Amino acid sequence: MKKFAIIFLILLVVIGIGISFIYFGPTEQVEKTIQEPSSKQRSTDEKQPQTDSDQTQEEKQDSEHNENKPDIKAFLEDTLESTINYFTNNQIHVVAIGDSLTQGVGDTTDEGGYVGILDNTINQKKHLAEFDNYGKRGNRSDQLLKRLDIPEISASIKDADIITITIGANDIMKVLKDNITDLSYDDFREERTNYEKRLNRIFAKIDELNPDTKVYLIGFYNPYEKYFPEIKELGAIVKDWNTTGEKVANEYENATFIPTIDLFEDTNAELFADDNFHPNTSGYKLMARRVLEYLKP
């Protein structure tokens, strides 16, 4: 295990700055998932005269932005028709809770990651579903458990037909941070037991607030697969924690585990953002499609 600890130490030195910013930044800061320019800014932009060069540059930027935006029409046609019909025939309220994957960090279109893609897809032609996104960068399972007591979130859960959850990645990162000088596989095994207990409390709390809602726990993927395939322990850790999440979900009648680890196993596909940890827009589209597949009535 000494070799395992040394490899991890080298890994975290290389990308430590990025990880610290992404996973251990100020967790109390709530960031908007989708940002719109203010009316004042739009008014100012409209009054500014544009030169030919300015227009060319603007057209170029618009073109690049459109290339990155999800092709909602194509995406909609590629999803399960019965799932879309389910939303068409019912007034659905979807609540997304969890960490940065729910918030949509890494989505270059600033549309809100997989939650925003689902929203844009289902509500493309007609408003069929209401989406509330309570994803928060850096959230661990213990922090999410506390956030369920926030009046706004608990009220939203009480009214939800569907709840999606991404949580646990930052629990793993905390193990890395707390044991960096003496890291062993047992550290992850011990914390996984605590994660299981907290996850059970999260599901129990949701069931207490709304016993009729459908809960979908979205599993982990391995962000190290592409860049550090030689560190086999990382893959084993991710699979172990996924197994735990699936086990907990199976203990509740209205809960379902959604795997995503296979979506990111193609190391030749560009599915990660510049931080090499969060999905980019293409990665979030895969997640959204997978969620829709599991929402099939």
mmCIF file of C-alpha atoms in Angstrom:
data_model
loop_
_atom_site.group_PDB
_atom_site.id
_atom_site.type_symbol
_atom_site.label_atom_id
_atom_site.label_comp_id
_atom_site.label_asym_id
_atom_site.label_seq_id
_atom_site.Cartn_x
_atom_site.Cartn_y
_atom_site.Cartn_z
ATOM 1 C CA MET A 1 0.000 0.000 0.000
ATOM 2 C CA LYS A 2 3.028 2.277 0.324
ATOM 3 C CA LYS A 3 3.332 2.299 -3.473
ATOM 4 C CA PHE A 4 -0.365 3.147 -3.719
ATOM 5 C CA ALA A 5 0.119 6.098 -1.357
ATOM 6 C CA ILE A 6 3.129 7.398 -3.289
ATOM 7 C CA ILE A 7 1.271 7.267 -6.601
ATOM 8 C CA PHE A 8 -1.669 9.141 -5.096
ATOM 9 C CA LEU A 9 0.662 11.755 -3.658
ATOM 10 C CA ILE A 10 2.196 12.385 -7.073
ATOM 11 C CA LEU A 11 -1.262 12.535 -8.615
ATOM 12 C CA LEU A 12 -2.535 15.107 -6.171
ATOM 13 C CA VAL A 13 0.576 17.259 -6.486
ATOM 14 C CA VAL A 14 -0.006 17.455 -10.239
ATOM 15 C CA ILE A 15 -3.673 18.351 -10.041
ATOM 16 C CA GLY A 16 -3.988 19.470 -6.441
ATOM 17 C CA ILE A 17 -4.716 23.082 -7.231
ATOM 18 C CA GLY A 18 -7.575 22.155 -9.536
ATOM 19 C CA ILE A 19 -9.041 19.677 -7.071
ATOM 20 C CA SER A 20 -8.850 22.095 -4.170
ATOM 21 C CA PHE A 21 -10.696 24.724 -6.127
ATOM 22 C CA ILE A 22 -13.329 22.386 -7.485
ATOM 23 C CA TYR A 23 -14.088 20.243 -4.497
ATOM 24 C CA PHE A 24 -13.038 22.225 -1.493
ATOM 25 C CA GLY A 25 -13.940 25.768 -2.465
ATOM 26 C CA PRO A 26 -16.345 27.824 -0.377
ATOM 27 C CA THR A 27 -19.252 25.414 0.034
ATOM 28 C CA GLU A 28 -21.624 28.046 1.343
ATOM 29 C CA GLN A 29 -21.623 29.993 -1.877
ATOM 30 C CA VAL A 30 -24.686 29.289 -3.967
ATOM 31 C CA GLU A 31 -24.034 29.740 -7.675
ATOM 32 C CA LYS A 32 -26.688 30.133 -10.305
ATOM 33 C CA THR A 33 -26.909 27.248 -12.731
ATOM 34 C CA ILE A 34 -28.175 29.309 -15.631
ATOM 35 C CA GLN A 35 -27.199 32.955 -15.875
ATOM 36 C CA GLU A 36 -29.008 35.472 -18.029
ATOM 37 C CA PRO A 37 -27.601 38.905 -18.908
ATOM 38 C CA SER A 38 -29.358 41.710 -17.084
ATOM 39 C CA SER A 39 -31.754 43.974 -18.959
ATOM 40 C CA LYS A 40 -29.414 46.892 -18.281
ATOM 41 C CA GLN A 41 -26.501 45.062 -19.840
ATOM 42 C CA ARG A 42 -28.596 44.045 -22.849
ATOM 43 C CA SER A 43 -29.678 47.644 -23.302
ATOM 44 C CA THR A 44 -26.077 48.855 -23.166
ATOM 45 C CA ASP A 45 -24.969 46.251 -25.669
ATOM 46 C CA GLU A 46 -27.731 47.229 -28.082
ATOM 47 C CA LYS A 47 -26.654 50.895 -28.044
ATOM 48 C CA GLN A 48 -22.982 50.210 -28.790
ATOM 49 C CA PRO A 49 -22.139 50.655 -32.491
ATOM 50 C CA GLN A 50 -20.496 47.637 -34.077
ATOM 51 C CA THR A 51 -17.744 47.663 -36.634
ATOM 52 C CA ASP A 52 -17.390 45.012 -39.301
ATOM 53 C CA SER A 53 -14.598 43.385 -37.323
ATOM 54 C CA ASP A 54 -16.725 43.436 -34.180
ATOM 55 C CA GLN A 55 -19.592 41.794 -36.023
ATOM 56 C CA THR A 56 -17.312 39.150 -37.467
ATOM 57 C CA GLN A 57 -15.902 38.357 -34.051
ATOM 58 C CA GLU A 58 -19.381 38.242 -32.540
ATOM 59 C CA GLU A 59 -20.633 35.926 -35.273
ATOM 60 C CA LYS A 60 -17.642 33.682 -34.667
ATOM 61 C CA GLN A 61 -18.357 33.535 -30.931
ATOM 62 C CA ASP A 62 -22.032 32.829 -31.572
ATOM 63 C CA SER A 63 -21.059 30.046 -33.937
ATOM 64 C CA GLU A 64 -18.734 28.479 -31.376
ATOM 65 C CA HIS A 65 -21.402 28.767 -28.681
ATOM 66 C CA ASN A 66 -24.031 27.109 -30.894
ATOM 67 C CA GLU A 67 -21.650 24.277 -31.684
ATOM 68 C CA ASN A 68 -21.248 23.599 -27.966
ATOM 69 C CA LYS A 69 -24.941 23.835 -27.124
ATOM 70 C CA PRO A 70 -26.824 20.532 -26.968
ATOM 71 C CA ASP A 71 -28.752 19.729 -30.158
ATOM 72 C CA ILE A 72 -32.053 19.490 -28.325
ATOM 73 C CA LYS A 73 -34.073 18.396 -31.356
ATOM 74 C CA ALA A 74 -31.702 15.570 -32.221
ATOM 75 C CA PHE A 75 -31.400 14.633 -28.585
ATOM 76 C CA LEU A 76 -35.173 14.520 -28.172
ATOM 77 C CA GLU A 77 -35.589 12.301 -31.223
ATOM 78 C CA ASP A 78 -32.980 9.929 -29.843
ATOM 79 C CA THR A 79 -34.648 9.451 -26.460
ATOM 80 C CA LEU A 80 -37.364 7.028 -25.525
ATOM 81 C CA GLU A 81 -40.699 8.188 -26.891
ATOM 82 C CA SER A 82 -42.643 6.571 -24.076
ATOM 83 C CA THR A 83 -40.690 8.595 -21.527
ATOM 84 C CA ILE A 84 -41.534 11.861 -23.248
ATOM 85 C CA ASN A 85 -45.161 10.769 -23.437
ATOM 86 C CA TYR A 86 -45.082 10.180 -19.700
ATOM 87 C CA PHE A 87 -44.176 13.830 -19.158
ATOM 88 C CA THR A 88 -46.712 14.924 -21.768
ATOM 89 C CA ASN A 89 -49.575 13.194 -20.000
ATOM 90 C CA ASN A 90 -48.636 14.210 -16.473
ATOM 91 C CA GLN A 91 -47.760 17.433 -14.693
ATOM 92 C CA ILE A 92 -44.356 16.475 -13.316
ATOM 93 C CA HIS A 93 -42.247 18.246 -10.698
ATOM 94 C CA VAL A 94 -38.570 17.210 -10.768
ATOM 95 C CA VAL A 95 -36.222 18.119 -7.892
ATOM 96 C CA ALA A 96 -32.481 17.649 -8.356
ATOM 97 C CA ILE A 97 -30.293 17.666 -5.241
ATOM 98 C CA GLY A 98 -26.624 16.952 -4.665
ATOM 99 C CA ASP A 99 -23.169 18.191 -5.570
ATOM 100 C CA SER A 100 -21.467 19.886 -8.532
ATOM 101 C CA LEU A 101 -22.708 17.232 -10.969
ATOM 102 C CA THR A 102 -26.253 18.348 -10.213
ATOM 103 C CA GLN A 103 -25.241 22.000 -10.351
ATOM 104 C CA GLY A 104 -23.752 21.397 -13.787
ATOM 105 C CA VAL A 105 -20.119 22.417 -13.226
ATOM 106 C CA GLY A 106 -18.167 21.855 -16.445
ATOM 107 C CA ASP A 107 -21.077 22.466 -18.800
ATOM 108 C CA THR A 108 -19.635 24.943 -21.316
ATOM 109 C CA THR A 109 -23.088 26.144 -22.331
ATOM 110 C CA ASP A 110 -24.008 27.163 -18.764
ATOM 111 C CA GLU A 111 -27.329 25.373 -19.253
ATOM 112 C CA GLY A 112 -27.114 23.484 -15.949
ATOM 113 C CA GLY A 113 -25.556 20.148 -16.896
ATOM 114 C CA TYR A 114 -27.733 17.055 -17.153
ATOM 115 C CA VAL A 115 -30.586 18.755 -15.258
ATOM 116 C CA GLY A 116 -30.663 21.679 -17.696
ATOM 117 C CA ILE A 117 -30.530 19.325 -20.676
ATOM 118 C CA LEU A 118 -33.476 17.359 -19.320
ATOM 119 C CA ASP A 119 -35.359 20.618 -18.753
ATOM 120 C CA ASN A 120 -34.658 21.900 -22.275
ATOM 121 C CA THR A 121 -35.518 18.533 -23.806
ATOM 122 C CA ILE A 122 -38.783 17.853 -22.033
ATOM 123 C CA ASN A 123 -40.002 21.466 -22.145
ATOM 124 C CA GLN A 124 -38.793 22.190 -25.671
ATOM 125 C CA LYS A 125 -42.186 22.777 -27.294
ATOM 126 C CA LYS A 126 -44.487 22.916 -24.305
ATOM 127 C CA HIS A 127 -43.964 23.341 -20.579
ATOM 128 C CA LEU A 128 -44.484 19.811 -19.307
ATOM 129 C CA ALA A 129 -42.348 19.647 -16.182
ATOM 130 C CA GLU A 130 -41.104 21.928 -13.440
ATOM 131 C CA PHE A 131 -37.422 21.583 -12.504
ATOM 132 C CA ASP A 132 -35.823 22.715 -9.243
ATOM 133 C CA ASN A 133 -32.026 22.417 -9.132
ATOM 134 C CA TYR A 134 -30.417 22.401 -5.671
ATOM 135 C CA GLY A 135 -27.014 21.164 -6.753
ATOM 136 C CA LYS A 136 -24.143 22.707 -4.801
ATOM 137 C CA ARG A 137 -20.475 22.458 -5.640
ATOM 138 C CA GLY A 138 -18.394 20.640 -3.026
ATOM 139 C CA ASN A 139 -21.335 19.053 -1.196
ATOM 140 C CA ARG A 140 -20.656 15.834 0.694
ATOM 141 C CA SER A 141 -23.313 13.439 1.937
ATOM 142 C CA ASP A 142 -23.202 14.876 5.476
ATOM 143 C CA GLN A 143 -23.737 18.390 4.097
ATOM 144 C CA LEU A 144 -26.587 17.317 1.827
ATOM 145 C CA LEU A 145 -28.271 15.648 4.791
ATOM 146 C CA LYS A 146 -28.263 18.972 6.638
ATOM 147 C CA ARG A 147 -29.494 20.881 3.581
ATOM 148 C CA LEU A 148 -32.621 18.729 3.480
ATOM 149 C CA ASP A 149 -33.801 20.696 6.512
ATOM 150 C CA ILE A 150 -33.664 24.001 4.639
ATOM 151 C CA PRO A 151 -37.335 25.083 4.317
ATOM 152 C CA GLU A 152 -37.112 25.806 0.577
ATOM 153 C CA ILE A 153 -35.581 22.420 -0.212
ATOM 154 C CA SER A 154 -37.828 20.397 2.100
ATOM 155 C CA ALA A 155 -40.937 22.132 0.686
ATOM 156 C CA SER A 156 -39.787 21.368 -2.854
ATOM 157 C CA ILE A 157 -39.220 17.706 -1.969
ATOM 158 C CA LYS A 158 -42.695 17.446 -0.433
ATOM 159 C CA ASP A 159 -44.148 18.536 -3.774
ATOM 160 C CA ALA A 160 -41.824 16.463 -5.992
ATOM 161 C CA ASP A 161 -42.866 13.618 -8.287
ATOM 162 C CA ILE A 162 -39.253 12.766 -9.134
ATOM 163 C CA ILE A 163 -36.028 13.387 -7.204
ATOM 164 C CA THR A 164 -32.562 12.881 -8.665
ATOM 165 C CA ILE A 165 -29.422 12.766 -6.504
ATOM 166 C CA THR A 166 -25.694 12.961 -7.168
ATOM 167 C CA ILE A 167 -23.672 12.664 -3.971
ATOM 168 C CA GLY A 168 -20.533 10.981 -2.663
ATOM 169 C CA ALA A 169 -17.712 12.104 -4.953
ATOM 170 C CA ASN A 170 -16.642 14.730 -2.458
ATOM 171 C CA ASP A 171 -16.768 12.145 0.329
ATOM 172 C CA ILE A 172 -14.083 10.234 -1.571
ATOM 173 C CA MET A 173 -12.060 13.399 -2.105
ATOM 174 C CA LYS A 174 -12.172 14.138 1.620
ATOM 175 C CA VAL A 175 -10.574 10.764 2.319
ATOM 176 C CA LEU A 176 -7.764 11.700 -0.054
ATOM 177 C CA LYS A 177 -7.263 15.066 1.584
ATOM 178 C CA ASP A 178 -7.370 13.815 5.176
ATOM 179 C CA ASN A 179 -5.012 10.870 4.629
ATOM 180 C CA ILE A 180 -2.644 12.158 1.967
ATOM 181 C CA THR A 181 0.520 11.383 3.966
ATOM 182 C CA ASP A 182 -0.553 7.853 4.918
ATOM 183 C CA LEU A 183 -3.154 6.716 2.416
ATOM 184 C CA SER A 184 -4.438 3.146 2.346
ATOM 185 C CA TYR A 185 -7.362 1.280 0.847
ATOM 186 C CA ASP A 186 -8.745 0.715 4.346
ATOM 187 C CA ASP A 187 -9.317 4.463 4.671
ATOM 188 C CA PHE A 188 -11.797 4.330 1.791
ATOM 189 C CA ARG A 189 -13.426 1.159 3.113
ATOM 190 C CA GLU A 190 -14.022 2.707 6.516
ATOM 191 C CA GLU A 191 -15.450 5.941 5.123
ATOM 192 C CA ARG A 192 -17.654 3.991 2.714
ATOM 193 C CA THR A 193 -19.381 2.472 5.756
ATOM 194 C CA ASN A 194 -20.076 5.981 7.073
ATOM 195 C CA TYR A 195 -21.257 7.053 3.615
ATOM 196 C CA GLU A 196 -23.722 4.168 3.589
ATOM 197 C CA LYS A 197 -25.157 5.269 6.933
ATOM 198 C CA ARG A 198 -25.549 8.891 5.777
ATOM 199 C CA LEU A 199 -27.077 7.810 2.474
ATOM 200 C CA ASN A 200 -29.641 5.753 4.356
ATOM 201 C CA ARG A 201 -30.499 8.814 6.437
ATOM 202 C CA ILE A 202 -30.890 10.892 3.268
ATOM 203 C CA PHE A 203 -33.293 8.369 1.753
ATOM 204 C CA ALA A 204 -35.179 8.019 5.032
ATOM 205 C CA LYS A 205 -35.535 11.807 5.298
ATOM 206 C CA ILE A 206 -36.856 12.067 1.742
ATOM 207 C CA ASP A 207 -39.278 9.202 2.416
ATOM 208 C CA GLU A 208 -40.459 11.013 5.533
ATOM 209 C CA LEU A 209 -41.052 14.237 3.600
ATOM 210 C CA ASN A 210 -42.650 12.586 0.575
ATOM 211 C CA PRO A 211 -43.307 8.808 0.638
ATOM 212 C CA ASP A 212 -44.867 8.917 -2.848
ATOM 213 C CA THR A 213 -41.981 10.466 -4.785
ATOM 214 C CA LYS A 214 -39.657 8.478 -7.048
ATOM 215 C CA VAL A 215 -35.985 8.801 -6.094
ATOM 216 C CA TYR A 216 -33.120 8.198 -8.521
ATOM 217 C CA LEU A 217 -29.570 7.969 -7.188
ATOM 218 C CA ILE A 218 -27.077 8.626 -9.988
ATOM 219 C CA GLY A 219 -23.870 6.631 -9.612
ATOM 220 C CA PHE A 220 -20.208 7.644 -9.867
ATOM 221 C CA TYR A 221 -17.929 7.501 -12.883
ATOM 222 C CA ASN A 222 -14.136 7.300 -12.711
ATOM 223 C CA PRO A 223 -12.611 10.652 -13.820
ATOM 224 C CA TYR A 224 -9.111 9.193 -13.531
ATOM 225 C CA GLU A 225 -9.699 6.445 -16.106
ATOM 226 C CA LYS A 226 -8.381 8.410 -19.065
ATOM 227 C CA TYR A 227 -5.338 10.028 -17.487
ATOM 228 C CA PHE A 228 -4.230 7.471 -14.885
ATOM 229 C CA PRO A 229 -5.326 4.015 -16.126
ATOM 230 C CA GLU A 230 -2.386 2.381 -14.310
ATOM 231 C CA ILE A 231 -3.862 3.198 -10.879
ATOM 232 C CA LYS A 232 -6.253 0.272 -10.682
ATOM 233 C CA GLU A 233 -7.197 0.979 -7.072
ATOM 234 C CA LEU A 234 -9.130 4.080 -8.156
ATOM 235 C CA GLY A 235 -11.438 2.053 -10.330
ATOM 236 C CA ALA A 236 -12.001 -0.431 -7.511
ATOM 237 C CA ILE A 237 -12.842 2.367 -5.073
ATOM 238 C CA VAL A 238 -15.396 3.893 -7.456
ATOM 239 C CA LYS A 239 -17.005 0.492 -8.069
ATOM 240 C CA ASP A 240 -17.166 -0.232 -4.341
ATOM 241 C CA TRP A 241 -18.933 3.045 -3.610
ATOM 242 C CA ASN A 242 -21.315 2.494 -6.532
ATOM 243 C CA THR A 243 -22.169 -0.915 -5.091
ATOM 244 C CA THR A 244 -22.949 0.740 -1.773
ATOM 245 C CA GLY A 245 -25.198 3.333 -3.423
ATOM 246 C CA GLU A 246 -27.058 0.662 -5.364
ATOM 247 C CA LYS A 247 -27.490 -1.413 -2.214
ATOM 248 C CA VAL A 248 -29.035 1.498 -0.320
ATOM 249 C CA ALA A 249 -31.340 2.421 -3.211
ATOM 250 C CA ASN A 250 -32.575 -1.170 -3.445
ATOM 251 C CA GLU A 251 -33.677 -1.037 0.186
ATOM 252 C CA TYR A 252 -36.350 1.567 -0.651
ATOM 253 C CA GLU A 253 -39.411 0.687 -2.701
ATOM 254 C CA ASN A 254 -39.527 3.957 -4.625
ATOM 255 C CA ALA A 255 -35.765 4.316 -5.196
ATOM 256 C CA THR A 256 -33.662 3.385 -8.227
ATOM 257 C CA PHE A 257 -29.919 3.408 -8.829
ATOM 258 C CA ILE A 258 -28.742 4.790 -12.196
ATOM 259 C CA PRO A 259 -25.225 3.684 -13.226
ATOM 260 C CA THR A 260 -22.995 6.066 -15.186
ATOM 261 C CA ILE A 261 -19.535 4.495 -14.873
ATOM 262 C CA ASP A 262 -19.822 2.843 -18.303
ATOM 263 C CA LEU A 263 -20.661 6.156 -20.001
ATOM 264 C CA PHE A 264 -17.179 7.531 -19.392
ATOM 265 C CA GLU A 265 -15.070 4.421 -20.020
ATOM 266 C CA ASP A 266 -14.277 5.403 -23.619
ATOM 267 C CA THR A 267 -10.947 7.167 -23.112
ATOM 268 C CA ASN A 268 -10.932 8.346 -26.732
ATOM 269 C CA ALA A 269 -14.108 10.384 -26.344
ATOM 270 C CA GLU A 270 -13.888 14.019 -25.215
ATOM 271 C CA LEU A 271 -16.348 13.895 -22.343
ATOM 272 C CA PHE A 272 -14.585 15.900 -19.635
ATOM 273 C CA ALA A 273 -14.331 19.631 -18.985
ATOM 274 C CA ASP A 274 -10.999 21.465 -18.802
ATOM 275 C CA ASP A 275 -10.614 20.436 -15.152
ATOM 276 C CA ASN A 276 -10.505 16.772 -16.281
ATOM 277 C CA PHE A 277 -12.959 15.809 -13.531
ATOM 278 C CA HIS A 278 -16.380 17.188 -14.354
ATOM 279 C CA PRO A 279 -18.240 16.208 -17.521
ATOM 280 C CA ASN A 280 -18.371 18.672 -20.390
ATOM 281 C CA THR A 281 -21.593 19.267 -22.307
ATOM 282 C CA SER A 282 -21.187 16.000 -24.225
ATOM 283 C CA GLY A 283 -20.690 14.096 -20.982
ATOM 284 C CA TYR A 284 -23.763 15.659 -19.422
ATOM 285 C CA LYS A 285 -25.794 14.762 -22.511
ATOM 286 C CA LEU A 286 -24.879 11.110 -21.962
ATOM 287 C CA MET A 287 -25.953 11.398 -18.333
ATOM 288 C CA ALA A 288 -29.244 13.040 -19.307
ATOM 289 C CA ARG A 289 -30.013 10.332 -21.842
ATOM 290 C CA ARG A 290 -29.271 7.638 -19.263
ATOM 291 C CA VAL A 291 -31.585 9.306 -16.731
ATOM 292 C CA LEU A 292 -34.373 9.479 -19.313
ATOM 293 C CA GLU A 293 -33.931 5.777 -20.027
ATOM 294 C CA TYR A 294 -34.511 4.985 -16.354
ATOM 295 C CA LEU A 295 -37.515 7.303 -16.141
ATOM 296 C CA LYS A 296 -39.367 5.118 -18.611
ATOM 297 C CA PRO A 297 -42.727 4.198 -17.022
#
